[in-house]
JSON list of C-alpha atoms in Angstrom, two decimals:
[
{"chain": "A", "resi": 863, "resn": "UNK", "atom": "CA", "xyz": [-17.37, -0.18, -2.04]},
{"chain": "A", "resi": 864, "resn": "UNK", "atom": "CA", "xyz": [-20.83, -1.59, -2.67]},
{"chain": "A", "resi": 865, "resn": "UNK", "atom": "CA", "xyz": [-19.79, -4.72, -0.75]},
{"chain": "A", "resi": 866, "resn": "UNK", "atom": "CA", "xyz": [-18.83, -2.58, 2.25]},
{"chain": "A", "resi": 867, "resn": "UNK", "atom": "CA", "xyz": [-22.14, -0.75, 2.17]},
{"chain": "A", "resi": 868, "resn": "UNK", "atom": "CA", "xyz": [-23.97, -4.09, 2.00]},
{"chain": "A", "resi": 869, "resn": "UNK", "atom": "CA", "xyz": [-21.92, -5.47, 4.91]},
{"chain": "A", "resi": 870, "resn": "UNK", "atom": "CA", "xyz": [-23.12, -2.62, 7.13]},
{"chain": "A", "resi": 871, "resn": "UNK", "atom": "CA", "xyz": [-26.63, -2.46, 5.72]},
{"chain": "A", "resi": 872, "resn": "UNK", "atom": "CA", "xyz": [-25.91, 1.08, 4.55]},
{"chain": "A", "resi": 873, "resn": "UNK", "atom": "CA", "xyz": [-26.44, 3.26, 1.50]},
{"chain": "A", "resi": 874, "resn": "UNK", "atom": "CA", "xyz": [-23.59, 5.07, -0.24]},
{"chain": "A", "resi": 875, "resn": "UNK", "atom": "CA", "xyz": [-25.02, 8.23, -1.83]},
{"chain": "A", "resi": 876, "resn": "UNK", "atom": "CA", "xyz": [-21.75, 9.28, -3.48]},
{"chain": "A", "resi": 877, "resn": "UNK", "atom": "CA", "xyz": [-18.57, 7.36, -4.40]},
{"chain": "A", "resi": 878, "resn": "UNK", "atom": "CA", "xyz": [-15.68, 7.63, -1.94]},
{"chain": "A", "resi": 879, "resn": "UNK", "atom": "CA", "xyz": [-12.06, 7.95, -3.03]},
{"chain": "A", "resi": 880, "resn": "UNK", "atom": "CA", "xyz": [-9.98, 6.64, -0.14]},
{"chain": "A", "resi": 881, "resn": "UNK", "atom": "CA", "xyz": [-6.23, 7.02, 0.38]},
{"chain": "A", "resi": 882, "resn": "UNK", "atom": "CA", "xyz": [-4.12, 3.85, 0.57]},
{"chain": "A", "resi": 883, "resn": "UNK", "atom": "CA", "xyz": [-4.28, 4.10, 4.36]},
{"chain": "A", "resi": 884, "resn": "UNK", "atom": "CA", "xyz": [-6.12, 6.29, 6.85]},
{"chain": "A", "resi": 885, "resn": "UNK", "atom": "CA", "xyz": [-3.99, 8.34, 9.21]},
{"chain": "A", "resi": 886, "resn": "UNK", "atom": "CA", "xyz": [-5.07, 11.30, 11.33]},
{"chain": "A", "resi": 887, "resn": "UNK", "atom": "CA", "xyz": [-6.16, 14.10, 9.03]},
{"chain": "A", "resi": 888, "resn": "UNK", "atom": "CA", "xyz": [-6.83, 11.73, 6.11]},
{"chain": "A", "resi": 889, "resn": "UNK", "atom": "CA", "xyz": [-10.14, 10.38, 4.87]},
{"chain": "A", "resi": 890, "resn": "UNK", "atom": "CA", "xyz": [-11.73, 7.24, 6.31]},
{"chain": "A", "resi": 891, "resn": "UNK", "atom": "CA", "xyz": [-15.06, 5.47, 5.93]},
{"chain": "A", "resi": 892, "resn": "UNK", "atom": "CA", "xyz": [-17.79, 5.98, 8.51]},
{"chain": "A", "resi": 893, "resn": "UNK", "atom": "CA", "xyz": [-21.35, 4.68, 8.83]},
{"chain": "A", "resi": 894, "resn": "UNK", "atom": "CA", "xyz": [-23.93, 6.88, 10.51]},
{"chain": "A", "resi": 895, "resn": "UNK", "atom": "CA", "xyz": [-27.70, 7.03, 10.68]},
{"chain": "A", "resi": 896, "resn": "UNK", "atom": "CA", "xyz": [-29.86, 9.70, 9.10]},
{"chain": "A", "resi": 897, "resn": "UNK", "atom": "CA", "xyz": [-33.63, 9.55, 9.58]},
{"chain": "A", "resi": 898, "resn": "UNK", "atom": "CA", "xyz": [-33.53, 5.84, 10.27]},
{"chain": "A", "resi": 899, "resn": "UNK", "atom": "CA", "xyz": [-31.26, 4.98, 7.31]},
{"chain": "A", "resi": 900, "resn": "UNK", "atom": "CA", "xyz": [-27.63, 3.97, 7.56]},
{"chain": "A", "resi": 901, "resn": "UNK", "atom": "CA", "xyz": [-25.39, 5.98, 5.28]},
{"chain": "A", "resi": 902, "resn": "UNK", "atom": "CA", "xyz": [-21.70, 5.42, 4.52]},
{"chain": "A", "resi": 903, "resn": "UNK", "atom": "CA", "xyz": [-19.40, 8.25, 3.45]},
{"chain": "A", "resi": 904, "resn": "UNK", "atom": "CA", "xyz": [-15.82, 9.47, 3.51]},
{"chain": "A", "resi": 905, "resn": "UNK", "atom": "CA", "xyz": [-14.90, 11.68, 6.47]},
{"chain": "A", "resi": 906, "resn": "UNK", "atom": "CA", "xyz": [-11.62, 13.16, 7.71]},
{"chain": "A", "resi": 907, "resn": "UNK", "atom": "CA", "xyz": [-10.12, 11.61, 10.85]},
{"chain": "A", "resi": 908, "resn": "UNK", "atom": "CA", "xyz": [-9.61, 13.92, 13.80]},
{"chain": "A", "resi": 909, "resn": "UNK", "atom": "CA", "xyz": [-11.43, 16.76, 15.56]},
{"chain": "A", "resi": 910, "resn": "UNK", "atom": "CA", "xyz": [-9.60, 20.09, 15.78]},
{"chain": "A", "resi": 911, "resn": "UNK", "atom": "CA", "xyz": [-8.13, 20.76, 19.21]},
{"chain": "A", "resi": 912, "resn": "UNK", "atom": "CA", "xyz": [-7.05, 24.21, 20.37]},
{"chain": "A", "resi": 913, "resn": "UNK", "atom": "CA", "xyz": [-6.44, 24.66, 24.09]},
{"chain": "A", "resi": 914, "resn": "UNK", "atom": "CA", "xyz": [-6.14, 28.01, 25.83]},
{"chain": "A", "resi": 915, "resn": "UNK", "atom": "CA", "xyz": [-2.40, 27.44, 26.23]},
{"chain": "A", "resi": 916, "resn": "UNK", "atom": "CA", "xyz": [-2.04, 26.71, 22.52]},
{"chain": "A", "resi": 917, "resn": "UNK", "atom": "CA", "xyz": [-3.98, 29.86, 21.66]},
{"chain": "A", "resi": 918, "resn": "UNK", "atom": "CA", "xyz": [-1.82, 31.97, 23.98]},
{"chain": "A", "resi": 919, "resn": "UNK", "atom": "CA", "xyz": [1.32, 30.60, 22.30]},
{"chain": "A", "resi": 920, "resn": "UNK", "atom": "CA", "xyz": [-0.12, 31.42, 18.88]},
{"chain": "A", "resi": 921, "resn": "UNK", "atom": "CA", "xyz": [-0.17, 27.77, 17.81]},
{"chain": "A", "resi": 922, "resn": "UNK", "atom": "CA", "xyz": [-2.39, 26.31, 15.12]},
{"chain": "A", "resi": 923, "resn": "UNK", "atom": "CA", "xyz": [-5.11, 23.84, 16.16]},
{"chain": "A", "resi": 924, "resn": "UNK", "atom": "CA", "xyz": [-3.97, 20.25, 16.55]},
{"chain": "A", "resi": 925, "resn": "UNK", "atom": "CA", "xyz": [-5.95, 17.09, 15.87]},
{"chain": "A", "resi": 926, "resn": "UNK", "atom": "CA", "xyz": [-7.48, 14.70, 18.36]},
{"chain": "A", "resi": 927, "resn": "UNK", "atom": "CA", "xyz": [-8.40, 11.40, 16.77]},
{"chain": "A", "resi": 928, "resn": "UNK", "atom": "CA", "xyz": [-8.99, 9.22, 19.83]},
{"chain": "A", "resi": 929, "resn": "UNK", "atom": "CA", "xyz": [-11.58, 9.46, 22.59]},
{"chain": "A", "resi": 930, "resn": "UNK", "atom": "CA", "xyz": [-9.66, 8.06, 25.56]},
{"chain": "A", "resi": 931, "resn": "UNK", "atom": "CA", "xyz": [-12.21, 8.70, 28.33]},
{"chain": "A", "resi": 932, "resn": "UNK", "atom": "CA", "xyz": [-15.91, 9.21, 27.67]},
{"chain": "A", "resi": 933, "resn": "UNK", "atom": "CA", "xyz": [-16.40, 10.40, 31.27]},
{"chain": "A", "resi": 934, "resn": "UNK", "atom": "CA", "xyz": [-14.26, 13.47, 30.51]},
{"chain": "A", "resi": 935, "resn": "UNK", "atom": "CA", "xyz": [-16.57, 16.54, 30.36]},
{"chain": "A", "resi": 936, "resn": "UNK", "atom": "CA", "xyz": [-15.10, 17.54, 26.99]},
{"chain": "A", "resi": 937, "resn": "UNK", "atom": "CA", "xyz": [-17.13, 14.74, 25.39]},
{"chain": "A", "resi": 938, "resn": "UNK", "atom": "CA", "xyz": [-20.41, 15.35, 27.28]},
{"chain": "A", "resi": 939, "resn": "UNK", "atom": "CA", "xyz": [-22.40, 16.91, 24.46]},
{"chain": "A", "resi": 940, "resn": "UNK", "atom": "CA", "xyz": [-21.25, 14.50, 21.77]},
{"chain": "A", "resi": 941, "resn": "UNK", "atom": "CA", "xyz": [-21.52, 11.30, 23.80]},
{"chain": "A", "resi": 942, "resn": "UNK", "atom": "CA", "xyz": [-25.05, 12.09, 24.98]},
{"chain": "A", "resi": 943, "resn": "UNK", "atom": "CA", "xyz": [-26.51, 12.70, 21.53]},
{"chain": "A", "resi": 944, "resn": "UNK", "atom": "CA", "xyz": [-26.97, 9.63, 19.28]},
{"chain": "A", "resi": 945, "resn": "UNK", "atom": "CA", "xyz": [-26.83, 11.89, 16.20]},
{"chain": "A", "resi": 946, "resn": "UNK", "atom": "CA", "xyz": [-23.06, 12.09, 16.61]},
{"chain": "A", "resi": 947, "resn": "UNK", "atom": "CA", "xyz": [-22.36, 8.36, 16.88]},
{"chain": "A", "resi": 948, "resn": "UNK", "atom": "CA", "xyz": [-20.92, 6.39, 14.00]},
{"chain": "A", "resi": 949, "resn": "UNK", "atom": "CA", "xyz": [-19.23, 3.14, 13.00]},
{"chain": "A", "resi": 950, "resn": "UNK", "atom": "CA", "xyz": [-15.73, 3.55, 11.62]},
{"chain": "A", "resi": 951, "resn": "UNK", "atom": "CA", "xyz": [-14.95, 0.97, 8.92]},
{"chain": "A", "resi": 952, "resn": "UNK", "atom": "CA", "xyz": [-11.57, -0.82, 9.13]},
{"chain": "A", "resi": 953, "resn": "UNK", "atom": "CA", "xyz": [-10.01, -3.91, 7.63]},
{"chain": "A", "resi": 954, "resn": "UNK", "atom": "CA", "xyz": [-6.85, -3.71, 9.82]},
{"chain": "A", "resi": 955, "resn": "UNK", "atom": "CA", "xyz": [-5.21, -1.40, 12.28]},
{"chain": "A", "resi": 956, "resn": "UNK", "atom": "CA", "xyz": [-1.48, -1.05, 12.95]},
{"chain": "A", "resi": 957, "resn": "UNK", "atom": "CA", "xyz": [0.80, -0.17, 15.85]},
{"chain": "A", "resi": 958, "resn": "UNK", "atom": "CA", "xyz": [4.50, 0.68, 15.82]},
{"chain": "A", "resi": 959, "resn": "UNK", "atom": "CA", "xyz": [6.65, -2.17, 17.11]},
{"chain": "A", "resi": 960, "resn": "UNK", "atom": "CA", "xyz": [10.29, -2.46, 18.09]},
{"chain": "A", "resi": 961, "resn": "UNK", "atom": "CA", "xyz": [12.91, 0.02, 19.22]},
{"chain": "A", "resi": 962, "resn": "UNK", "atom": "CA", "xyz": [12.74, 3.82, 18.72]},
{"chain": "A", "resi": 963, "resn": "UNK", "atom": "CA", "xyz": [14.27, 4.89, 15.43]},
{"chain": "A", "resi": 964, "resn": "UNK", "atom": "CA", "xyz": [13.61, 1.53, 13.79]},
{"chain": "A", "resi": 965, "resn": "UNK", "atom": "CA", "xyz": [9.99, 0.84, 14.59]},
{"chain": "A", "resi": 966, "resn": "UNK", "atom": "CA", "xyz": [8.12, -1.49, 12.24]},
{"chain": "A", "resi": 967, "resn": "UNK", "atom": "CA", "xyz": [4.46, -2.09, 11.45]},
{"chain": "A", "resi": 968, "resn": "UNK", "atom": "CA", "xyz": [2.54, -4.76, 13.33]},
{"chain": "A", "resi": 969, "resn": "UNK", "atom": "CA", "xyz": [-0.99, -5.27, 12.01]},
{"chain": "A", "resi": 970, "resn": "UNK", "atom": "CA", "xyz": [-4.18, -6.52, 13.65]},
{"chain": "A", "resi": 971, "resn": "UNK", "atom": "CA", "xyz": [-7.36, -7.84, 12.05]},
{"chain": "A", "resi": 972, "resn": "UNK", "atom": "CA", "xyz": [-10.22, -10.09, 13.13]},
{"chain": "A", "resi": 973, "resn": "UNK", "atom": "CA", "xyz": [-10.25, -13.78, 12.29]},
{"chain": "A", "resi": 974, "resn": "UNK", "atom": "CA", "xyz": [-13.13, -14.83, 10.01]},
{"chain": "A", "resi": 975, "resn": "UNK", "atom": "CA", "xyz": [-14.38, -11.25, 9.60]},
{"chain": "A", "resi": 976, "resn": "UNK", "atom": "CA", "xyz": [-13.42, -9.20, 6.52]},
{"chain": "A", "resi": 977, "resn": "UNK", "atom": "CA", "xyz": [-14.12, -5.85, 8.17]},
{"chain": "A", "resi": 978, "resn": "UNK", "atom": "CA", "xyz": [-14.20, -4.31, 11.63]},
{"chain": "A", "resi": 979, "resn": "UNK", "atom": "CA", "xyz": [-16.49, -1.65, 13.09]},
{"chain": "A", "resi": 980, "resn": "UNK", "atom": "CA", "xyz": [-14.78, 0.81, 15.42]},
{"chain": "A", "resi": 981, "resn": "UNK", "atom": "CA", "xyz": [-17.08, 2.75, 17.76]},
{"chain": "A", "resi": 982, "resn": "UNK", "atom": "CA", "xyz": [-16.79, 6.44, 17.00]},
{"chain": "A", "resi": 983, "resn": "UNK", "atom": "CA", "xyz": [-18.26, 9.91, 16.82]},
{"chain": "A", "resi": 984, "resn": "UNK", "atom": "CA", "xyz": [-18.75, 12.14, 13.79]},
{"chain": "A", "resi": 985, "resn": "UNK", "atom": "CA", "xyz": [-19.87, 15.75, 13.50]},
{"chain": "A", "resi": 986, "resn": "UNK", "atom": "CA", "xyz": [-19.66, 18.72, 11.19]},
{"chain": "A", "resi": 987, "resn": "UNK", "atom": "CA", "xyz": [-17.03, 21.28, 12.17]},
{"chain": "A", "resi": 988, "resn": "UNK", "atom": "CA", "xyz": [-17.60, 24.87, 10.98]},
{"chain": "A", "resi": 989, "resn": "UNK", "atom": "CA", "xyz": [-15.36, 25.72, 8.00]},
{"chain": "A", "resi": 990, "resn": "UNK", "atom": "CA", "xyz": [-13.89, 22.18, 8.04]},
{"chain": "A", "resi": 991, "resn": "UNK", "atom": "CA", "xyz": [-16.75, 19.83, 7.28]},
{"chain": "A", "resi": 992, "resn": "UNK", "atom": "CA", "xyz": [-17.39, 16.41, 8.82]},
{"chain": "A", "resi": 993, "resn": "UNK", "atom": "CA", "xyz": [-14.75, 14.91, 11.13]},
{"chain": "A", "resi": 994, "resn": "UNK", "atom": "CA", "xyz": [-14.61, 11.69, 13.14]},
{"chain": "A", "resi": 995, "resn": "UNK", "atom": "CA", "xyz": [-12.80, 10.27, 16.15]},
{"chain": "A", "resi": 996, "resn": "UNK", "atom": "CA", "xyz": [-12.67, 6.71, 17.49]},
{"chain": "A", "resi": 997, "resn": "UNK", "atom": "CA", "xyz": [-13.10, 5.46, 21.05]},
{"chain": "A", "resi": 998, "resn": "UNK", "atom": "CA", "xyz": [-10.18, 3.61, 22.67]},
{"chain": "A", "resi": 999, "resn": "UNK", "atom": "CA", "xyz": [-10.01, 1.15, 25.56]},
{"chain": "A", "resi": 1000, "resn": "UNK", "atom": "CA", "xyz": [-7.51, -1.01, 27.46]},
{"chain": "A", "resi": 1001, "resn": "UNK", "atom": "CA", "xyz": [-5.71, -3.36, 25.09]},
{"chain": "A", "resi": 1002, "resn": "UNK", "atom": "CA", "xyz": [-6.07, -7.13, 25.07]},
{"chain": "A", "resi": 1003, "resn": "UNK", "atom": "CA", "xyz": [-3.12, -9.53, 25.29]},
{"chain": "A", "resi": 1004, "resn": "UNK", "atom": "CA", "xyz": [-2.60, -9.55, 21.51]},
{"chain": "A", "resi": 1005, "resn": "UNK", "atom": "CA", "xyz": [-2.32, -5.76, 21.17]},
{"chain": "A", "resi": 1006, "resn": "UNK", "atom": "CA", "xyz": [-0.70, -4.91, 24.53]},
{"chain": "A", "resi": 1007, "resn": "UNK", "atom": "CA", "xyz": [2.92, -5.65, 23.48]},
{"chain": "A", "resi": 1008, "resn": "UNK", "atom": "CA", "xyz": [2.67, -2.74, 21.02]},
{"chain": "A", "resi": 1009, "resn": "UNK", "atom": "CA", "xyz": [0.22, -0.39, 22.78]},
{"chain": "A", "resi": 1010, "resn": "UNK", "atom": "CA", "xyz": [-1.67, -0.33, 26.08]},
{"chain": "A", "resi": 1011, "resn": "UNK", "atom": "CA", "xyz": [-4.76, 0.97, 24.24]},
{"chain": "A", "resi": 1012, "resn": "UNK", "atom": "CA", "xyz": [-6.80, -0.36, 21.31]},
{"chain": "A", "resi": 1013, "resn": "UNK", "atom": "CA", "xyz": [-9.97, 0.55, 19.40]},
{"chain": "A", "resi": 1014, "resn": "UNK", "atom": "CA", "xyz": [-13.37, -0.21, 20.91]},
{"chain": "A", "resi": 1015, "resn": "UNK", "atom": "CA", "xyz": [-14.58, -2.78, 18.40]},
{"chain": "A", "resi": 1016, "resn": "UNK", "atom": "CA", "xyz": [-18.19, -3.84, 17.90]},
{"chain": "A", "resi": 1017, "resn": "UNK", "atom": "CA", "xyz": [-19.78, -7.08, 16.77]},
{"chain": "A", "resi": 1018, "resn": "UNK", "atom": "CA", "xyz": [-22.59, -6.74, 14.19]},
{"chain": "A", "resi": 1019, "resn": "UNK", "atom": "CA", "xyz": [-25.29, -7.39, 16.79]},
{"chain": "A", "resi": 1020, "resn": "UNK", "atom": "CA", "xyz": [-23.93, -4.40, 18.78]},
{"chain": "A", "resi": 1021, "resn": "UNK", "atom": "CA", "xyz": [-24.15, -1.78, 16.02]},
{"chain": "A", "resi": 1022, "resn": "UNK", "atom": "CA", "xyz": [-27.64, -0.65, 16.93]},
{"chain": "A", "resi": 1023, "resn": "UNK", "atom": "CA", "xyz": [-26.77, -0.49, 20.62]},
{"chain": "A", "resi": 1024, "resn": "UNK", "atom": "CA", "xyz": [-23.83, 1.80, 19.93]},
{"chain": "A", "resi": 1025, "resn": "UNK", "atom": "CA", "xyz": [-25.83, 4.03, 17.62]},
{"chain": "A", "resi": 1026, "resn": "UNK", "atom": "CA", "xyz": [-28.93, 4.35, 19.82]},
{"chain": "A", "resi": 1027, "resn": "UNK", "atom": "CA", "xyz": [-28.29, 3.41, 23.46]},
{"chain": "A", "resi": 1028, "resn": "UNK", "atom": "CA", "xyz": [-28.36, 5.82, 26.42]},
{"chain": "A", "resi": 1029, "resn": "UNK", "atom": "CA", "xyz": [-25.10, 7.28, 27.67]},
{"chain": "A", "resi": 1030, "resn": "UNK", "atom": "CA", "xyz": [-24.61, 4.64, 30.39]},
{"chain": "A", "resi": 1031, "resn": "UNK", "atom": "CA", "xyz": [-24.44, 1.90, 27.78]},
{"chain": "A", "resi": 1032, "resn": "UNK", "atom": "CA", "xyz": [-22.18, 3.96, 25.52]},
{"chain": "A", "resi": 1033, "resn": "UNK", "atom": "CA", "xyz": [-19.69, 4.50, 28.35]},
{"chain": "A", "resi": 1034, "resn": "UNK", "atom": "CA", "xyz": [-19.99, 0.81, 29.20]},
{"chain": "A", "resi": 1035, "resn": "UNK", "atom": "CA", "xyz": [-18.56, -0.15, 25.80]},
{"chain": "A", "resi": 1036, "resn": "UNK", "atom": "CA", "xyz": [-15.33, 1.69, 26.64]},
{"chain": "A", "resi": 1037, "resn": "UNK", "atom": "CA", "xyz": [-14.86, 0.09, 30.04]},
{"chain": "A", "resi": 1038, "resn": "UNK", "atom": "CA", "xyz": [-15.87, -3.48, 29.26]},
{"chain": "A", "resi": 1039, "resn": "UNK", "atom": "CA", "xyz": [-13.38, -6.24, 28.47]},
{"chain": "A", "resi": 1040, "resn": "UNK", "atom": "CA", "xyz": [-11.91, -5.94, 24.95]},
{"chain": "A", "resi": 1041, "resn": "UNK", "atom": "CA", "xyz": [-12.37, -8.57, 22.28]},
{"chain": "A", "resi": 1042, "resn": "UNK", "atom": "CA", "xyz": [-10.29, -11.59, 23.26]},
{"chain": "A", "resi": 1043, "resn": "UNK", "atom": "CA", "xyz": [-6.78, -11.99, 21.88]},
{"chain": "A", "resi": 1044, "resn": "UNK", "atom": "CA", "xyz": [-7.82, -15.27, 20.27]},
{"chain": "A", "resi": 1045, "resn": "UNK", "atom": "CA", "xyz": [-10.12, -13.39, 17.88]},
{"chain": "A", "resi": 1046, "resn": "UNK", "atom": "CA", "xyz": [-7.20, -11.48, 16.33]},
{"chain": "A", "resi": 1047, "resn": "UNK", "atom": "CA", "xyz": [-4.77, -12.20, 13.56]},
{"chain": "A", "resi": 1048, "resn": "UNK", "atom": "CA", "xyz": [-1.43, -10.53, 14.35]},
{"chain": "A", "resi": 1049, "resn": "UNK", "atom": "CA", "xyz": [0.97, -9.81, 11.47]},
{"chain": "A", "resi": 1050, "resn": "UNK", "atom": "CA", "xyz": [4.44, -8.62, 12.38]},
{"chain": "A", "resi": 1051, "resn": "UNK", "atom": "CA", "xyz": [6.40, -7.15, 9.49]},
{"chain": "A", "resi": 1052, "resn": "UNK", "atom": "CA", "xyz": [9.80, -5.68, 8.79]},
{"chain": "A", "resi": 1053, "resn": "UNK", "atom": "CA", "xyz": [8.19, -2.66, 7.12]},
{"chain": "A", "resi": 1054, "resn": "UNK", "atom": "CA", "xyz": [9.25, 0.59, 8.74]},
{"chain": "A", "resi": 1055, "resn": "UNK", "atom": "CA", "xyz": [6.49, 2.45, 10.55]},
{"chain": "A", "resi": 1056, "resn": "UNK", "atom": "CA", "xyz": [6.46, 5.32, 8.03]},
{"chain": "A", "resi": 1057, "resn": "UNK", "atom": "CA", "xyz": [6.80, 3.05, 4.98]},
{"chain": "A", "resi": 1058, "resn": "UNK", "atom": "CA", "xyz": [3.15, 3.28, 3.93]},
{"chain": "A", "resi": 1059, "resn": "UNK", "atom": "CA", "xyz": [3.14, -0.45, 3.15]},
{"chain": "A", "resi": 1060, "resn": "UNK", "atom": "CA", "xyz": [0.00, -2.49, 3.57]},
{"chain": "A", "resi": 1061, "resn": "UNK", "atom": "CA", "xyz": [-0.37, -5.60, 5.72]},
{"chain": "A", "resi": 1062, "resn": "UNK", "atom": "CA", "xyz": [0.47, -8.89, 3.97]},
{"chain": "A", "resi": 1063, "resn": "UNK", "atom": "CA", "xyz": [-3.10, -10.18, 4.24]},
{"chain": "A", "resi": 1064, "resn": "UNK", "atom": "CA", "xyz": [-4.77, -6.97, 3.08]},
{"chain": "A", "resi": 1065, "resn": "UNK", "atom": "CA", "xyz": [-5.50, -7.71, -0.57]},
{"chain": "A", "resi": 1066, "resn": "UNK", "atom": "CA", "xyz": [-8.75, -9.60, -0.03]},
{"chain": "A", "resi": 1067, "resn": "UNK", "atom": "CA", "xyz": [-10.18, -7.13, 2.50]},
{"chain": "A", "resi": 1068, "resn": "UNK", "atom": "CA", "xyz": [-9.01, -4.03, 0.66]},
{"chain": "A", "resi": 1069, "resn": "UNK", "atom": "CA", "xyz": [-10.59, -5.33, -2.51]},
{"chain": "A", "resi": 1070, "resn": "UNK", "atom": "CA", "xyz": [-13.89, -4.56, -0.79]},
{"chain": "A", "resi": 1071, "resn": "UNK", "atom": "CA", "xyz": [-12.83, -0.93, -0.46]}
]
């Protein structure tokens, strides 16, 4: 974990015990700024979502883990305020591949980079603690066969811009061209989508975590 903190120029005040993989509702690593210092900590993935229709039907709150459109008014308060912005730490991300009922895991990581920074938002939710969600964008040619959306990824020189820029620049990250397909390593596996198995190349990156 100390290597991850060093990679992002962040402090880790308390140790983080991560699950083997981060799915919605589980703990992931995020980097945020506090009084000019970057701090890394474990945070649960997904903001609670309870619509009027859900409330009328007596349903429990759901989880929304992706920010699909920053121009949607539901994100106005969070997107405007730099206090809520964060970097979500990833080594890989996966999409289901293949036919329904037998979907397998296809993994994506960046060539020559041990970790990825996913643009996100993090805030404390009353009675639930800190939660995060990641921003999505149109997929590149490497990801598109499995999903028409992908994470908004940031290069190291863009971290400060994401964390501090005005709202126009923040929205611009979502609607710019994605990282090129050539920057990605794609690993197709025969592991079923719900298998919980890691990507074949994960050992070196996950050793950092």
